[in-house]
Coordinates of C-alpha atoms and ligand atoms in Angstrom, one line a residue:
M186 CA 75.3 79.3 127.2
N187 CA 77.5 76.3 127.4
F188 CA 75.6 73.0 127.2
P189 CA 75.6 70.3 128.2
I190 CA 75.3 71.3 131.9
D191 CA 76.5 68.2 133.7
L192 CA 75.0 67.8 137.2
R193 CA 75.3 64.0 137.4
S194 CA 78.2 64.1 139.9
D195 CA 81.1 66.2 141.2
T196 CA 83.4 63.5 139.7
V197 CA 82.8 64.7 136.1
T198 CA 85.1 67.7 136.4
Q199 CA 88.0 68.2 133.9
P200 CA 91.5 69.2 135.0
T201 CA 92.0 72.9 134.2
P202 CA 94.9 74.1 132.1
E203 CA 96.8 75.2 135.3
M204 CA 96.3 71.8 136.9
R205 CA 97.4 70.0 133.7
Q206 CA 100.5 72.2 133.6
F207 CA 101.3 71.4 137.3
M208 CA 100.8 67.6 136.5
A209 CA 103.0 67.7 133.4
Q210 CA 105.9 69.2 135.5
A211 CA 105.5 66.8 138.4
E212 CA 108.7 65.1 139.6
V213 CA 108.2 61.3 139.7
G214 CA 109.8 58.1 140.9
D215 CA 108.8 54.5 141.3
A216 CA 106.4 54.6 144.3
V217 CA 106.3 50.8 144.6
I218 CA 110.1 50.2 144.7
E219 CA 110.9 53.3 146.7
V220 CA 109.2 56.7 146.6
D221 CA 107.5 59.0 144.2
P222 CA 108.4 62.5 145.5
T223 CA 105.1 64.2 144.3
T224 CA 103.0 61.4 145.8
E225 CA 104.9 61.8 149.0
R226 CA 104.3 65.5 149.1
L227 CA 100.6 64.9 148.6
E228 CA 100.5 62.3 151.4
K229 CA 102.4 64.6 153.8
L230 CA 100.1 67.6 153.1
T231 CA 97.0 65.4 153.4
A232 CA 98.1 63.9 156.7
E233 CA 99.0 67.4 158.0
M234 CA 95.7 68.9 157.0
L235 CA 93.8 66.1 158.6
G236 CA 96.0 66.1 161.7
K237 CA 97.1 62.5 161.4
E238 CA 100.5 60.8 161.4
A239 CA 100.4 59.5 157.9
A240 CA 98.4 59.3 154.7
I241 CA 98.5 57.0 151.6
Y242 CA 97.4 57.9 148.1
M243 CA 95.1 55.3 146.4
P244 CA 93.3 55.1 143.0
S245 CA 89.8 55.3 144.5
G246 CA 87.7 56.0 147.5
S247 CA 86.4 52.5 147.5
M248 CA 89.9 51.2 147.9
T249 CA 90.7 53.5 150.8
N250 CA 87.5 52.4 152.6
Q251 CA 87.8 48.8 151.9
I252 CA 91.4 48.6 153.0
A253 CA 90.5 50.5 156.2
I254 CA 87.8 48.0 157.0
R255 CA 90.1 45.0 156.2
L256 CA 92.7 46.3 158.6
H257 CA 90.4 47.2 161.4
C258 CA 88.5 43.9 161.2
Q259 CA 89.4 40.2 160.9
P260 CA 87.4 37.6 159.0
G261 CA 84.2 36.9 161.0
D262 CA 84.1 40.5 162.4
E263 CA 81.4 43.0 161.8
F264 CA 81.3 46.7 161.4
L265 CA 78.4 49.1 162.2
C266 CA 77.2 51.5 159.6
E267 CA 74.2 53.6 158.4
E268 CA 72.1 51.6 155.9
N269 CA 72.4 54.1 153.1
C270 CA 76.1 54.6 153.3
H271 CA 78.5 54.3 150.3
V272 CA 80.6 51.5 151.9
Y273 CA 77.6 49.3 152.2
N274 CA 75.6 50.2 149.0
Y275 CA 78.1 51.2 146.3
E276 CA 81.3 49.1 146.8
Q277 CA 80.0 45.6 145.9
A278 CA 80.3 44.6 149.6
A279 CA 84.0 44.2 149.0
F280 CA 84.4 43.9 152.7
A281 CA 82.6 40.5 152.4
Q282 CA 84.0 39.5 149.0
L283 CA 87.6 40.3 149.8
S284 CA 88.0 40.5 153.6
G285 CA 85.4 38.1 155.1
V286 CA 83.8 40.9 157.1
V287 CA 80.1 41.6 157.6
A288 CA 78.2 44.9 157.8
R289 CA 75.5 45.5 160.4
T290 CA 73.4 48.4 159.1
L291 CA 71.4 50.8 161.3
P292 CA 68.6 52.9 159.8
G293 CA 69.4 56.6 159.8
E294 CA 67.5 59.8 159.1
N295 CA 69.0 61.3 155.9
G296 CA 72.1 59.4 156.7
V297 CA 72.3 60.5 160.4
L298 CA 72.3 58.0 163.2
K299 CA 71.4 58.7 166.7
P300 CA 73.8 57.9 169.6
E301 CA 70.9 56.0 171.3
Q302 CA 70.8 53.5 168.4
F303 CA 74.2 52.2 169.5
E304 CA 73.2 51.4 173.1
G305 CA 73.9 47.8 174.0
I306 CA 74.7 46.6 170.4
I307 CA 78.3 45.5 170.9
R308 CA 78.1 41.7 170.9
P309 CA 79.5 40.0 173.9
E310 CA 82.4 37.6 173.7
N311 CA 80.8 34.3 172.8
D312 CA 81.8 31.5 170.4
H313 CA 78.4 31.7 168.6
L314 CA 78.7 35.4 167.7
V315 CA 80.5 37.6 165.2
R316 CA 82.7 40.1 166.8
T317 CA 81.8 43.8 166.7
K318 CA 85.0 45.8 165.8
L319 CA 84.4 49.0 164.0
V320 CA 82.0 51.9 163.4
C321 CA 82.1 53.4 160.0
L322 CA 80.4 56.8 159.3
E323 CA 80.0 59.0 156.2
N324 CA 80.4 62.8 156.1
T325 CA 79.0 64.5 154.1
H326 CA 76.3 61.8 153.4
N327 CA 75.9 61.1 149.7
R328 CA 72.5 59.5 149.7
G329 CA 71.5 61.9 152.5
S330 CA 71.6 64.8 150.0
G331 CA 75.1 65.8 151.1
K332 CA 74.0 66.3 154.7
V333 CA 76.6 67.2 157.2
L334 CA 76.5 64.9 160.2
P335 CA 76.0 67.0 163.3
F336 CA 79.4 67.4 165.1
E337 CA 78.0 66.5 168.5
T338 CA 76.4 63.4 167.2
V339 CA 79.7 62.2 165.7
E340 CA 81.4 63.1 168.9
K341 CA 79.0 61.0 171.0
I342 CA 79.1 58.0 168.6
T343 CA 82.9 57.9 168.3
S344 CA 83.4 58.3 172.0
W345 CA 80.9 55.5 172.7
A346 CA 82.8 53.4 170.1
H347 CA 86.2 54.0 171.6
A348 CA 85.0 53.5 175.2
G349 CA 83.7 50.1 174.0
G350 CA 87.0 49.1 172.4
L351 CA 85.8 49.6 168.9
K352 CA 87.7 51.4 166.1
T353 CA 86.2 54.2 164.0
H354 CA 86.6 55.0 160.3
L355 CA 85.2 58.0 158.5
D356 CA 84.3 57.8 154.8
G357 CA 85.1 61.5 154.2
A358 CA 84.9 61.4 150.4
R359 CA 83.3 64.9 150.8
L360 CA 84.8 65.8 154.2
F361 CA 86.1 69.1 152.7
N362 CA 82.5 70.0 151.9
A363 CA 81.5 69.4 155.5
A364 CA 84.4 71.5 156.7
V365 CA 83.6 74.4 154.4
A366 CA 79.9 74.3 155.2
T367 CA 80.4 74.2 159.0
G368 CA 83.6 76.2 159.5
I369 CA 84.8 73.2 161.5
S370 CA 88.2 72.2 160.2
V371 CA 88.9 68.8 158.5
A372 CA 91.4 68.2 161.3
D373 CA 88.7 68.7 164.0
W374 CA 86.4 66.3 162.1
S375 CA 89.2 63.8 161.5
G376 CA 90.4 64.0 165.2
M377 CA 87.3 62.0 166.3
F378 CA 88.2 59.0 164.1
D379 CA 91.1 56.4 164.0
T380 CA 91.2 56.5 160.2
V381 CA 89.7 58.8 157.6
S382 CA 89.4 58.6 153.8
V383 CA 89.1 61.7 151.6
C384 CA 88.5 62.0 147.8
F385 CA 90.4 64.3 145.6
S386 CA 88.4 63.7 142.5
K387 CA 85.0 64.9 143.8
G388 CA 84.5 68.5 144.6
L389 CA 88.2 69.2 144.7
G390 CA 88.4 68.6 141.0
A391 CA 91.4 66.3 140.7
P392 CA 91.3 63.7 137.9
V393 CA 92.1 60.6 140.1
G394 CA 92.5 59.4 143.6
S395 CA 91.7 59.3 147.3
A396 CA 93.8 59.1 150.5
L397 CA 93.5 57.1 153.6
V398 CA 94.9 58.8 156.7
G399 CA 95.6 57.5 160.2
P400 CA 98.4 56.3 162.6
A401 CA 101.8 55.7 160.9
E402 CA 101.8 51.9 161.6
F403 CA 98.3 51.6 160.3
I404 CA 99.2 53.4 157.0
R405 CA 102.2 51.2 156.6
Q406 CA 99.9 48.1 156.8
A407 CA 97.6 49.9 154.3
K408 CA 100.4 50.1 151.9
R409 CA 100.6 46.3 151.9
G410 CA 96.8 46.2 151.5
R411 CA 97.0 48.6 148.5
K412 CA 99.5 46.3 146.8
L413 CA 97.3 43.2 147.6
F414 CA 94.2 44.9 146.1
G415 CA 96.2 45.8 142.9
G416 CA 96.5 49.5 143.7
G417 CA 100.3 49.8 143.8
M418 CA 101.1 52.6 141.4
R419 CA 104.5 53.5 140.0
Q420 CA 105.0 57.1 138.7
S421 CA 101.8 58.1 140.5
G422 CA 103.2 61.6 140.9
I423 CA 101.6 62.6 137.6
I424 CA 98.1 62.1 139.0
A425 CA 99.0 62.9 142.6
A426 CA 100.1 66.3 141.3
G427 CA 96.5 66.9 140.2
A428 CA 95.4 66.0 143.7
L429 CA 98.0 68.2 145.3
F430 CA 97.0 71.1 143.1
A431 CA 93.4 70.5 144.1
L432 CA 94.2 70.5 147.8
Q433 CA 96.2 73.7 147.5
N434 CA 93.7 75.6 145.3
N435 CA 90.2 74.2 145.4
V436 CA 89.1 73.8 149.0
D437 CA 87.7 77.2 149.9
R438 CA 85.9 77.6 146.7
L439 CA 83.6 74.6 147.6
S440 CA 81.4 77.3 149.2
E441 CA 80.5 78.4 145.7
D442 CA 79.3 74.9 144.9
H443 CA 77.1 75.1 148.0
E444 CA 75.6 78.4 146.9
K445 CA 74.8 76.8 143.5
A446 CA 73.2 73.8 145.2
A447 CA 71.1 76.2 147.4
R448 CA 69.9 78.0 144.2
L449 CA 68.9 74.7 142.6
A450 CA 67.1 73.7 145.9
E451 CA 65.2 77.0 145.9
A452 CA 64.0 76.2 142.3
V453 CA 62.9 72.7 143.3
R454 CA 61.0 74.2 146.3
Q455 CA 59.1 76.6 143.9
S456 CA 58.2 73.9 141.4
E457 CA 55.0 71.9 141.2
G458 CA 55.3 68.2 141.3
I459 CA 58.8 67.8 142.7
A460 CA 60.0 68.1 146.2
L461 CA 63.3 68.2 148.0
D462 CA 64.3 65.0 149.8
V463 CA 66.2 66.9 152.4
D464 CA 65.5 70.5 153.1
P465 CA 67.6 72.6 153.5
V466 CA 70.4 71.5 151.2
E467 CA 73.6 71.9 153.2
T468 CA 76.4 71.2 150.7
N469 CA 76.6 70.4 147.0
I470 CA 74.0 67.5 146.5
V471 CA 70.4 68.1 145.7
I472 CA 68.0 65.1 145.6
F473 CA 64.4 65.6 144.8
S474 CA 61.4 63.3 144.3
I475 CA 59.0 63.5 141.4
E476 CA 55.3 62.8 141.7
K477 CA 54.2 59.7 139.8
E478 CA 51.6 61.7 137.8
L479 CA 54.5 63.5 136.1
G480 CA 56.3 60.3 135.3
T481 CA 59.4 58.5 136.5
A482 CA 62.8 59.8 137.4
A483 CA 64.2 58.0 134.3
Q484 CA 61.8 59.8 132.1
L485 CA 62.6 63.2 133.6
Q486 CA 66.3 62.4 133.3
S487 CA 66.1 61.7 129.6
A488 CA 63.8 64.7 128.9
L489 CA 66.3 67.0 130.6
S490 CA 69.2 65.3 128.9
E491 CA 67.7 66.0 125.5
K492 CA 67.8 69.7 126.4
G493 CA 71.4 69.5 127.5
V494 CA 70.9 69.2 131.3
K495 CA 72.4 66.0 132.7
V496 CA 71.1 64.7 136.0
L497 CA 71.1 61.3 137.6
S498 CA 68.1 59.1 138.4
V499 CA 69.0 57.5 141.7
A500 CA 65.7 55.7 142.5
P501 CA 62.4 55.2 140.5
Q502 CA 61.1 58.6 141.6
K503 CA 64.3 60.3 142.7
I504 CA 66.7 62.6 140.8
R505 CA 70.1 63.7 142.0
M506 CA 71.9 66.9 141.0
V507 CA 75.5 67.7 142.2
T508 CA 77.2 71.0 141.8
H509 CA 80.9 71.3 141.2
L510 CA 83.6 73.6 139.8
D511 CA 82.8 72.9 136.1
V512 CA 79.3 74.5 136.3
S513 CA 78.9 78.2 136.7
M514 CA 76.1 80.1 138.4
T515 CA 74.9 81.2 135.0
Q516 CA 74.7 77.6 133.9
I517 CA 72.8 76.8 137.1
D518 CA 70.3 79.4 136.2
A519 CA 70.0 78.0 132.7
A520 CA 69.5 74.5 134.1
I521 CA 66.7 75.8 136.3
E522 CA 65.0 77.3 133.3
V523 CA 65.2 74.0 131.5
I524 CA 63.8 72.2 134.5
K525 CA 60.9 74.7 134.7
Q526 CA 60.1 74.3 131.0
T527 CA 60.3 70.5 131.1
L528 CA 58.2 69.6 134.1
P529 CA 54.8 70.8 132.9
G530 CA 55.2 68.9 129.7
M531 CA 55.7 65.6 131.6
A532 CA 52.1 65.4 132.9
Ligands
PLP293 C1 82.5 58.7 145.6 C2 82.4 58.2 147.0 C3 83.3 57.2 147.4 C4 84.5 56.6 146.6 O1 84.1 56.3 145.3 P1 85.2 55.8 144.2 O2 84.4 55.9 143.0 O3 85.6 54.5 144.6 O4 86.4 56.7 144.3 C5 83.2 56.8 148.7 N1 82.3 57.3 149.6 C6 81.4 58.2 149.2 C7 80.4 58.7 150.1 C8 81.4 58.7 147.9 O5 80.5 59.6 147.5

Protein backbone atom coordinates (compact mmCIF):
# COMPACT_ATOMS: atom_id res chain seq x y z
CA MET A 1 0.00 0.00 0.00
CA ASN A 2 1.20 3.46 -0.85
CA PHE A 3 1.33 5.78 2.15
CA PRO A 4 0.87 8.61 2.88
CA ILE A 5 -2.70 8.80 1.66
CA ASP A 6 -3.30 12.51 1.29
CA LEU A 7 -6.94 13.49 1.73
CA ARG A 8 -6.31 17.08 2.84
CA SER A 9 -7.45 18.62 -0.43
CA ASP A 10 -7.92 17.99 -4.13
CA THR A 11 -5.22 20.62 -4.70
CA VAL A 12 -2.42 18.20 -3.67
CA THR A 13 -2.40 16.23 -6.93
CA GLN A 14 0.85 15.89 -8.86
CA PRO A 15 1.01 16.30 -12.63
CA THR A 16 1.23 12.89 -14.29
CA PRO A 17 4.05 11.98 -16.69
CA GLU A 18 1.65 12.49 -19.65
CA MET A 19 0.66 15.92 -18.37
CA ARG A 20 4.30 16.88 -17.80
CA GLN A 21 5.12 15.74 -21.33
CA PHE A 22 2.31 17.88 -22.73
CA MET A 23 3.51 20.85 -20.66
CA ALA A 24 7.11 20.44 -21.77
CA GLN A 25 6.06 20.59 -25.40
CA ALA A 26 3.75 23.60 -25.06
CA GLU A 27 4.20 26.39 -27.56
CA VAL A 28 4.67 29.67 -25.66
CA GLY A 29 4.83 33.42 -26.18
CA ASP A 30 4.72 36.56 -24.06
CA ALA A 31 1.10 36.77 -22.92
CA VAL A 32 1.52 40.26 -21.46
CA ILE A 33 3.03 41.89 -24.55
CA GLU A 34 0.92 39.94 -27.05
CA VAL A 35 -0.33 36.36 -26.83
CA ASP A 36 0.78 33.02 -25.52
CA PRO A 37 -0.70 30.48 -27.96
CA THR A 38 -1.23 27.70 -25.41
CA THR A 39 -2.85 30.02 -22.89
CA GLU A 40 -5.06 31.29 -25.69
CA ARG A 41 -6.10 27.72 -26.56
CA LEU A 42 -6.97 27.06 -22.93
CA GLU A 43 -9.00 30.26 -22.71
CA LYS A 44 -10.89 29.49 -25.92
CA LEU A 45 -11.73 25.95 -24.84
CA THR A 46 -12.81 27.08 -21.38
CA ALA A 47 -15.09 29.79 -22.77
CA GLU A 48 -16.56 27.32 -25.25
CA MET A 49 -17.22 24.65 -22.62
CA LEU A 50 -18.88 27.17 -20.33
CA GLY A 51 -20.85 28.75 -23.15
CA LYS A 52 -19.46 32.25 -22.64
CA GLU A 53 -17.83 34.74 -25.03
CA ALA A 54 -14.41 34.80 -23.41
CA ALA A 55 -12.19 33.44 -20.67
CA ILE A 56 -8.99 34.56 -19.01
CA TYR A 57 -6.40 32.36 -17.29
CA MET A 58 -5.22 33.49 -13.86
CA PRO A 59 -2.81 32.13 -11.22
CA SER A 60 -5.51 31.38 -8.63
CA GLY A 61 -9.20 31.06 -7.96
CA SER A 62 -9.01 33.85 -5.43
CA MET A 63 -7.76 36.20 -8.12
CA THR A 64 -10.57 35.28 -10.53
CA ASN A 65 -13.22 35.82 -7.84
CA GLN A 66 -11.75 39.05 -6.55
CA ILE A 67 -11.34 40.57 -9.99
CA ALA A 68 -14.92 39.62 -10.85
CA ILE A 69 -16.17 41.35 -7.69
CA ARG A 70 -13.98 44.39 -8.38
CA LEU A 71 -15.42 44.76 -11.87
CA HIS A 72 -19.04 44.13 -10.94
CA CYS A 73 -18.89 46.59 -8.01
CA GLN A 74 -17.59 50.10 -7.30
CA PRO A 75 -16.12 51.21 -3.95
CA GLY A 76 -19.01 51.53 -1.51
CA ASP A 77 -21.04 48.79 -3.17
CA GLU A 78 -22.04 45.51 -1.55
CA PHE A 79 -22.43 41.99 -2.82
CA LEU A 80 -24.67 39.28 -1.37
CA CYS A 81 -23.24 35.88 -0.54
CA GLU A 82 -23.69 32.83 1.68
CA GLU A 83 -21.90 33.23 5.02
CA ASN A 84 -19.67 30.15 4.67
CA CYS A 85 -18.53 30.83 1.12
CA HIS A 86 -14.89 30.85 0.06
CA VAL A 87 -14.97 34.43 -1.25
CA TYR A 88 -15.95 35.71 2.20
CA ASN A 89 -13.99 33.32 4.45
CA TYR A 90 -10.80 32.32 2.68
CA GLU A 91 -9.68 35.23 0.54
CA GLN A 92 -8.66 37.72 3.23
CA ALA A 93 -11.67 39.89 2.35
CA ALA A 94 -9.64 41.10 -0.61
CA PHE A 95 -12.83 42.72 -1.93
CA ALA A 96 -12.56 45.11 1.07
CA GLN A 97 -8.77 45.44 1.13
CA LEU A 98 -8.27 45.94 -2.57
CA SER A 99 -11.59 47.12 -4.00
CA GLY A 100 -13.47 48.98 -1.25
CA VAL A 101 -16.43 46.61 -1.53
CA VAL A 102 -18.40 45.09 1.36
CA ALA A 103 -19.99 41.68 1.65
CA ARG A 104 -23.47 41.09 3.04
CA THR A 105 -23.67 37.49 4.18
CA LEU A 106 -26.83 35.42 4.39
CA PRO A 107 -27.02 32.24 6.49
CA GLY A 108 -27.37 29.12 4.35
CA GLU A 109 -28.08 25.49 5.05
CA ASN A 110 -24.95 23.54 4.09
CA GLY A 111 -24.11 26.42 1.79
CA VAL A 112 -27.53 26.59 0.16
CA LEU A 113 -29.57 29.78 0.33
CA LYS A 114 -33.33 29.93 -0.17
CA PRO A 115 -34.77 32.30 -2.79
CA GLU A 116 -37.09 33.75 -0.08
CA GLN A 117 -34.06 35.05 1.82
CA PHE A 118 -33.47 37.55 -0.95
CA GLU A 119 -36.93 39.11 -0.87
CA GLY A 120 -36.79 42.85 -0.32
CA ILE A 121 -33.08 43.03 0.48
CA ILE A 122 -31.88 45.19 -2.39
CA ARG A 123 -31.24 48.56 -0.77
CA PRO A 124 -33.12 51.48 -2.28
CA GLU A 125 -31.29 54.39 -3.88
CA ASN A 126 -30.48 56.67 -0.94
CA ASP A 127 -27.38 58.70 -0.06
CA HIS A 128 -27.10 56.98 3.34
CA LEU A 129 -26.85 53.49 1.97
CA VAL A 130 -24.33 51.22 0.31
CA ARG A 131 -25.47 50.05 -3.10
CA THR A 132 -26.42 46.40 -3.67
CA LYS A 133 -24.80 45.31 -6.93
CA LEU A 134 -23.97 41.62 -7.07
CA VAL A 135 -24.93 38.14 -5.96
CA CYS A 136 -22.09 35.67 -5.59
CA LEU A 137 -22.82 31.93 -5.23
CA GLU A 138 -20.52 28.91 -4.83
CA ASN A 139 -21.02 25.53 -6.54
CA THR A 140 -20.12 22.98 -5.36
CA HIS A 141 -19.99 24.41 -1.87
CA ASN A 142 -16.65 23.78 -0.15
CA ARG A 143 -17.68 24.22 3.50
CA GLY A 144 -21.02 22.61 2.66
CA SER A 145 -19.24 19.23 2.16
CA GLY A 146 -19.11 19.66 -1.60
CA LYS A 147 -22.86 20.08 -1.82
CA VAL A 148 -24.29 20.82 -5.26
CA LEU A 149 -26.62 23.80 -5.17
CA PRO A 150 -30.08 22.73 -6.40
CA PHE A 151 -30.41 23.88 -10.02
CA GLU A 152 -33.90 25.35 -9.51
CA THR A 153 -32.75 27.33 -6.49
CA VAL A 154 -29.90 28.82 -8.49
CA GLU A 155 -32.32 29.59 -11.32
CA LYS A 156 -34.67 31.42 -8.96
CA ILE A 157 -31.93 33.40 -7.22
CA THR A 158 -30.17 34.47 -10.41
CA SER A 159 -33.44 35.41 -12.14
CA TRP A 160 -34.41 37.44 -9.09
CA ALA A 161 -31.00 39.15 -9.17
CA HIS A 162 -31.14 40.01 -12.85
CA ALA A 163 -34.74 41.25 -12.57
CA GLY A 164 -33.57 43.58 -9.80
CA GLY A 165 -30.68 44.92 -11.87
CA LEU A 166 -27.99 42.99 -10.00
CA LYS A 167 -25.11 41.08 -11.57
CA THR A 168 -24.31 37.47 -10.73
CA HIS A 169 -21.00 35.70 -10.26
CA LEU A 170 -20.45 31.99 -9.65
CA ASP A 171 -17.44 30.75 -7.72
CA GLY A 172 -17.31 27.50 -9.66
CA ALA A 173 -13.96 26.30 -8.33
CA ARG A 174 -15.57 22.83 -8.38
CA LEU A 175 -18.23 23.43 -11.03
CA PHE A 176 -17.03 20.40 -13.00
CA ASN A 177 -17.79 18.24 -9.96
CA ALA A 178 -21.31 19.69 -9.88
CA ALA A 179 -21.76 18.97 -13.58
CA VAL A 180 -20.53 15.39 -13.32
CA ALA A 181 -22.63 14.72 -10.20
CA THR A 182 -25.86 16.05 -11.73
CA GLY A 183 -25.44 15.38 -15.44
CA ILE A 184 -26.25 19.09 -15.97
CA SER A 185 -23.56 20.56 -18.22
CA VAL A 186 -21.16 23.25 -17.02
CA ALA A 187 -22.64 25.44 -19.79
CA ASP A 188 -26.14 25.07 -18.34
CA TRP A 189 -24.90 25.99 -14.87
CA SER A 190 -22.80 28.81 -16.22
CA GLY A 191 -25.66 30.16 -18.38
CA MET A 192 -27.46 31.44 -15.30
CA PHE A 193 -24.58 33.77 -14.33
CA ASP A 194 -22.92 36.83 -15.82
CA THR A 195 -19.47 35.58 -14.85
CA VAL A 196 -18.06 32.29 -13.59
CA SER A 197 -14.72 31.19 -12.23
CA VAL A 198 -13.42 27.61 -12.45
CA CYS A 199 -10.29 25.98 -10.98
CA PHE A 200 -7.99 23.70 -12.94
CA SER A 201 -5.85 22.76 -9.96
CA LYS A 202 -8.56 21.13 -7.85
CA GLY A 203 -10.18 17.89 -9.01
CA LEU A 204 -9.03 18.40 -12.59
CA GLY A 205 -5.47 17.84 -11.42
CA ALA A 206 -3.55 20.65 -13.15
CA PRO A 207 -0.64 22.17 -11.22
CA VAL A 208 -1.69 25.83 -11.43
CA GLY A 209 -4.51 28.13 -12.30
CA SER A 210 -8.11 29.15 -12.68
CA ALA A 211 -10.14 30.91 -15.33
CA LEU A 212 -12.70 33.69 -15.22
CA VAL A 213 -15.31 33.52 -17.98
CA GLY A 214 -17.92 36.02 -19.12
CA PRO A 215 -18.77 38.59 -21.80
CA ALA A 216 -15.85 39.62 -24.04
CA GLU A 217 -15.74 43.23 -22.84
CA PHE A 218 -15.83 42.14 -19.19
CA ILE A 219 -12.93 39.75 -19.76
CA ARG A 220 -10.96 42.50 -21.49
CA GLN A 221 -11.37 44.60 -18.35
CA ALA A 222 -10.43 41.55 -16.26
CA LYS A 223 -7.13 41.45 -18.13
CA ARG A 224 -6.39 44.95 -16.81
CA GLY A 225 -7.46 43.79 -13.35
CA ARG A 226 -5.15 40.79 -13.55
CA LYS A 227 -2.19 43.04 -14.35
CA LEU A 228 -3.16 45.40 -11.51
CA PHE A 229 -3.26 42.50 -9.03
CA GLY A 230 0.18 41.33 -10.19
CA GLY A 231 -1.13 38.34 -12.10
CA GLY A 232 0.15 39.18 -15.58
CA MET A 233 2.09 36.08 -16.65
CA ARG A 234 4.48 35.86 -19.59
CA GLN A 235 5.16 32.35 -21.00
CA SER A 236 2.16 31.04 -19.08
CA GLY A 237 1.64 28.37 -21.72
CA ILE A 238 3.82 25.99 -19.71
CA ILE A 239 1.31 25.89 -16.87
CA ALA A 240 -1.73 26.58 -19.06
CA ALA A 241 -0.82 23.37 -20.91
CA GLY A 242 -1.34 21.46 -17.66
CA ALA A 243 -4.77 23.05 -17.35
CA LEU A 244 -5.57 22.31 -20.99
CA PHE A 245 -4.54 18.69 -20.54
CA ALA A 246 -6.72 18.50 -17.42
CA LEU A 247 -9.73 19.93 -19.22
CA GLN A 248 -9.33 17.50 -22.09
CA ASN A 249 -8.68 14.39 -20.00
CA ASN A 250 -9.82 14.69 -16.41
CA VAL A 251 -13.43 15.85 -16.39
CA ASP A 252 -15.45 12.64 -16.73
CA ARG A 253 -13.25 10.77 -14.28
CA LEU A 254 -14.43 13.07 -11.47
CA SER A 255 -17.23 10.54 -10.96
CA GLU A 256 -14.59 8.15 -9.58
CA ASP A 257 -13.69 10.75 -6.94
CA HIS A 258 -17.36 10.95 -6.01
CA GLU A 259 -17.50 7.15 -5.61
CA LYS A 260 -14.44 7.28 -3.36
CA ALA A 261 -16.03 10.00 -1.24
CA ALA A 262 -19.25 7.97 -0.99
CA ARG A 263 -17.20 5.02 0.28
CA LEU A 264 -15.53 7.21 2.92
CA ALA A 265 -18.92 8.61 3.89
CA GLU A 266 -20.32 5.12 4.39
CA ALA A 267 -17.41 4.31 6.71
CA VAL A 268 -18.07 7.47 8.73
CA ARG A 269 -21.76 6.53 8.97
CA GLN A 270 -20.81 3.13 10.41
CA SER A 271 -18.30 4.47 12.93
CA GLU A 272 -19.04 5.28 16.56
CA GLY A 273 -18.22 8.78 17.76
CA ILE A 274 -18.08 10.52 14.39
CA ALA A 275 -20.91 11.75 12.19
CA LEU A 276 -21.26 13.22 8.73
CA ASP A 277 -21.87 16.95 8.58
CA VAL A 278 -23.89 16.61 5.40
CA ASP A 279 -25.47 13.31 4.43
CA PRO A 280 -25.47 12.14 1.67
CA VAL A 281 -22.11 13.27 0.36
CA GLU A 282 -22.77 14.43 -3.21
CA THR A 283 -19.31 15.02 -4.67
CA ASN A 284 -15.71 14.70 -3.44
CA ILE A 285 -15.70 16.38 -0.02
CA VAL A 286 -16.48 14.55 3.24
CA ILE A 287 -16.74 16.57 6.44
CA PHE A 288 -17.44 14.86 9.74
CA SER A 289 -17.73 15.90 13.38
CA ILE A 290 -15.98 14.08 16.17
CA GLU A 291 -17.56 13.76 19.62
CA LYS A 292 -15.71 15.66 22.33
CA GLU A 293 -15.25 12.45 24.40
CA LEU A 294 -12.96 11.15 21.65
CA GLY A 295 -10.88 14.31 21.56
CA THR A 296 -10.47 17.22 19.19
CA ALA A 297 -10.23 17.28 15.43
CA ALA A 298 -6.60 18.40 15.76
CA GLN A 299 -5.81 15.33 17.90
CA LEU A 300 -7.49 13.00 15.41
CA GLN A 301 -5.70 14.70 12.53
CA SER A 302 -2.31 14.09 14.12
CA ALA A 303 -3.16 10.51 15.17
CA LEU A 304 -4.16 9.70 11.58
CA SER A 305 -1.16 11.51 10.19
CA GLU A 306 1.19 9.31 12.25
CA LYS A 307 -0.35 6.32 10.48
CA GLY A 308 0.05 7.88 7.05
CA VAL A 309 -3.44 9.24 6.49
CA LYS A 310 -3.51 12.99 6.04
CA VAL A 311 -6.77 14.81 6.70
CA LEU A 312 -7.56 18.42 7.56
CA SER A 313 -9.00 19.71 10.78
CA VAL A 314 -11.33 22.52 9.66
CA ALA A 315 -12.96 23.41 13.01
CA PRO A 316 -12.35 22.35 16.65
CA GLN A 317 -14.51 19.22 16.20
CA LYS A 318 -14.56 18.87 12.42
CA ILE A 319 -12.40 16.98 9.96
CA ARG A 320 -12.41 17.30 6.17
CA MET A 321 -11.36 14.62 3.69
CA VAL A 322 -11.25 15.32 -0.04
CA THR A 323 -10.89 12.67 -2.74
CA HIS A 324 -8.97 13.27 -5.96
CA LEU A 325 -7.10 11.57 -8.79
CA ASP A 326 -4.01 10.74 -6.72
CA VAL A 327 -5.84 8.42 -4.29
CA SER A 328 -6.98 5.04 -5.53
CA MET A 329 -10.00 3.11 -4.28
CA THR A 330 -7.57 0.66 -2.62
CA GLN A 331 -6.02 3.57 -0.75
CA ILE A 332 -9.48 4.73 0.29
CA ASP A 333 -10.11 1.30 1.78
CA ALA A 334 -6.74 1.44 3.54
CA ALA A 335 -7.57 4.91 4.90
CA ILE A 336 -10.90 3.58 6.20
CA GLU A 337 -9.06 0.77 8.03
CA VAL A 338 -6.70 3.29 9.62
CA ILE A 339 -9.61 5.48 10.74
CA LYS A 340 -11.42 2.45 12.22
CA GLN A 341 -8.29 1.41 14.12
CA THR A 342 -7.55 4.93 15.36
CA LEU A 343 -10.95 6.05 16.67
CA PRO A 344 -11.35 3.60 19.60
CA GLY A 345 -7.88 4.50 20.88
CA MET A 346 -8.86 8.15 21.13
CA ALA A 347 -11.38 7.72 23.97
C1 LIG B 1 -9.99 26.53 -3.82
C2 LIG B 1 -11.15 27.42 -3.96
C3 LIG B 1 -11.02 28.69 -4.54
C4 LIG B 1 -9.71 29.27 -5.06
O1 LIG B 1 -8.63 29.06 -4.27
P1 LIG B 1 -7.15 29.49 -4.72
O2 LIG B 1 -6.33 28.79 -3.71
O3 LIG B 1 -7.10 30.95 -4.63
O4 LIG B 1 -6.93 29.01 -6.11
C5 LIG B 1 -12.15 29.45 -4.68
N1 LIG B 1 -13.34 28.99 -4.27
C6 LIG B 1 -13.51 27.78 -3.72
C7 LIG B 1 -14.86 27.33 -3.32
C8 LIG B 1 -12.41 26.96 -3.53
O5 LIG B 1 -12.58 25.76 -2.96
